[in-house]
Amino acid sequence: MADAPGPLGPVDEQALDEVVTFTSELIRIDTTNRGGGDCRERPAAEYTAERLAGAGLEPVMLERTPGRTNVVARIPGTDPSADALLVHGHLDVVPAEPSDWSVHPFSGEVRDGVVWGRGAVDMKNMDAMVLAVVRGWAREGFRPRRDIVIAYTADEEASAEDGSGFLTERHADLFEGCTEGISESGAFTFHAGHGLSLYPIAAGERGTGWLKLTAEGRAGHGSKVNRANAVSALAAAVARIGQHEWPIRITPTVRAAITEIAALHGITADLDEPGFDVAQLLAKLGPAAALVENTIRNSSNPTMLEAGYKVNVIPGHATAYIDGRTVPGGEDEFRETLDRLTGPDVSWEYDHREVALQAPVDSPTYAKLRAAIEKFDPDGHTVPYCMSGGTDAKQFSRLGITGYGFSPLKLPPGFDYQALFHGVDERVPVDALHFGVRVLDHYLRTA
Ligand SMILES: [Zn+2]
């Protein structure tokens, strides 16, 4: 039976069934990415390609490494002069330890109206929603105005070298004309307390600056005087870096986020007022502070240490790794500060580095994303936010594609999306998937 026409839009019963089936079946295809090339996305890629082909599209499968498969398909729009839109989702997932879970993480079980398993929110849900929408369009004979390029990528949860990195380096032609993209980590219900439902739409990502620190010293016996102890030098530098209070740097996306969230709490915030105390304001925002507190400054967290092999032997060198992140425009400050904090006895280099992203929140695209959410949840409030980490959008930004995090889900109170992301008992309500299909369908029709 087809949906009644009206406020719920043209999405049909079959699309609502398919999104659940596809989410569940994709979860059952184990695409665990342990890093270091240990992953195989091909069966999931074949699954999505078959379903895109079933919608009359011509998906291509692309691999840099055998088994690490990406899928790209283009829906031709009705207006050839319009810019194209990229919709991308990754096929890999982070590891899950079955003994920690209530339900096997690769069962894809649907129980009491909830789909369980690794990837239920990150991000096989969105992969499935996109399939359900475009197959619905094929049944109806609908064509969007803009060209829509659909990309399912490998390797997002590690280096992206076999995924979006490879696609942007070697197959840029497939993304010809794309100016904007939507993908994961945004537009889910964030319960901010006092019945306030927020839908944070990601409009930026902090940059990545993973660092390797090395201290060289003089090796020797642990009982002897040693003024060139590599471990001591490294440990001092690591402590300085970990304890550094990075200055607050408010970027346009974060400024909009703080101002809008504050207004929803009945607080007028003028961030330009001299001496304005951002920390004090965040303390008044309750749970919603979590949407901004990680992105108001650069950060540098020590994560790994390597030195020595025996308690009475001073090693000749020691290394440490730092997970550094930079706000848009904060990279020079990051580099200069690291030079100072490491000091003369410790050298540092980038182990991995990615730019920060910033997407405008006063753009027609942002307005349409916002409108699509508010159409299907009139009580919800969209707010922009900046992601603290990174996604495939960083790679696609090299092709001039402005990325927004938009994988719509309406979650009931008590569903903590942020905790489920890479967490134990990852799951998504069927109703949330249905909401996502309706919002995505509406947005992509109006994009
Ligand atoms: Zn993800």
mmCIF file of C-alpha atoms in Angstrom, residues 207-214 246 298-300 320-326 330-339 342 347-356:
data_model
loop_
_atom_site.group_PDB
_atom_site.id
_atom_site.type_symbol
_atom_site.label_atom_id
_atom_site.label_comp_id
_atom_site.label_asym_id
_atom_site.label_seq_id
_atom_site.Cartn_x
_atom_site.Cartn_y
_atom_site.Cartn_z
ATOM 1 C CA GLY A 207 42.090 19.143 10.674
ATOM 2 C CA THR A 208 44.222 16.175 11.636
ATOM 3 C CA GLY A 209 47.817 16.487 12.779
ATOM 4 C CA TRP A 210 49.064 13.129 14.013
ATOM 5 C CA LEU A 211 52.617 13.616 15.195
ATOM 6 C CA LYS A 212 55.633 11.461 15.819
ATOM 7 C CA LEU A 213 58.048 12.785 18.431
ATOM 8 C CA THR A 214 61.609 11.487 18.683
ATOM 9 C CA TRP A 246 45.260 25.785 23.670
ATOM 10 C CA ASN A 298 43.228 23.037 18.660
ATOM 11 C CA SER A 299 44.028 19.955 20.716
ATOM 12 C CA SER A 300 47.017 17.665 21.299
ATOM 13 C CA ALA A 320 55.859 9.186 21.191
ATOM 14 C CA TYR A 321 52.723 9.821 19.174
ATOM 15 C CA ILE A 322 50.323 12.703 19.583
ATOM 16 C CA ASP A 323 46.781 12.933 18.251
ATOM 17 C CA GLY A 324 46.680 16.574 17.235
ATOM 18 C CA ARG A 325 43.660 18.390 15.786
ATOM 19 C CA THR A 326 43.416 21.856 14.340
ATOM 20 C CA GLY A 330 44.662 27.034 13.287
ATOM 21 C CA GLU A 331 47.454 25.122 11.621
ATOM 22 C CA ASP A 332 50.228 27.746 11.782
ATOM 23 C CA GLU A 333 49.603 28.254 15.461
ATOM 24 C CA PHE A 334 49.634 24.477 15.949
ATOM 25 C CA ARG A 335 53.026 24.086 14.235
ATOM 26 C CA GLU A 336 54.644 27.014 16.010
ATOM 27 C CA THR A 337 53.339 25.873 19.389
ATOM 28 C CA LEU A 338 54.638 22.340 18.839
ATOM 29 C CA ASP A 339 58.095 23.687 17.971
ATOM 30 C CA THR A 342 58.909 20.002 22.154
ATOM 31 C CA SER A 347 62.201 16.554 17.203
ATOM 32 C CA TRP A 348 58.744 16.139 15.728
ATOM 33 C CA GLU A 349 57.213 15.417 12.355
ATOM 34 C CA TYR A 350 53.771 14.841 10.916
ATOM 35 C CA ASP A 351 52.882 11.156 10.757
ATOM 36 C CA HIS A 352 49.571 11.989 9.097
ATOM 37 C CA ARG A 353 48.070 15.316 8.236
ATOM 38 C CA GLU A 354 44.726 16.464 6.890
ATOM 39 C CA VAL A 355 43.313 19.921 6.357
ATOM 40 C CA ALA A 356 40.463 21.337 8.396
#
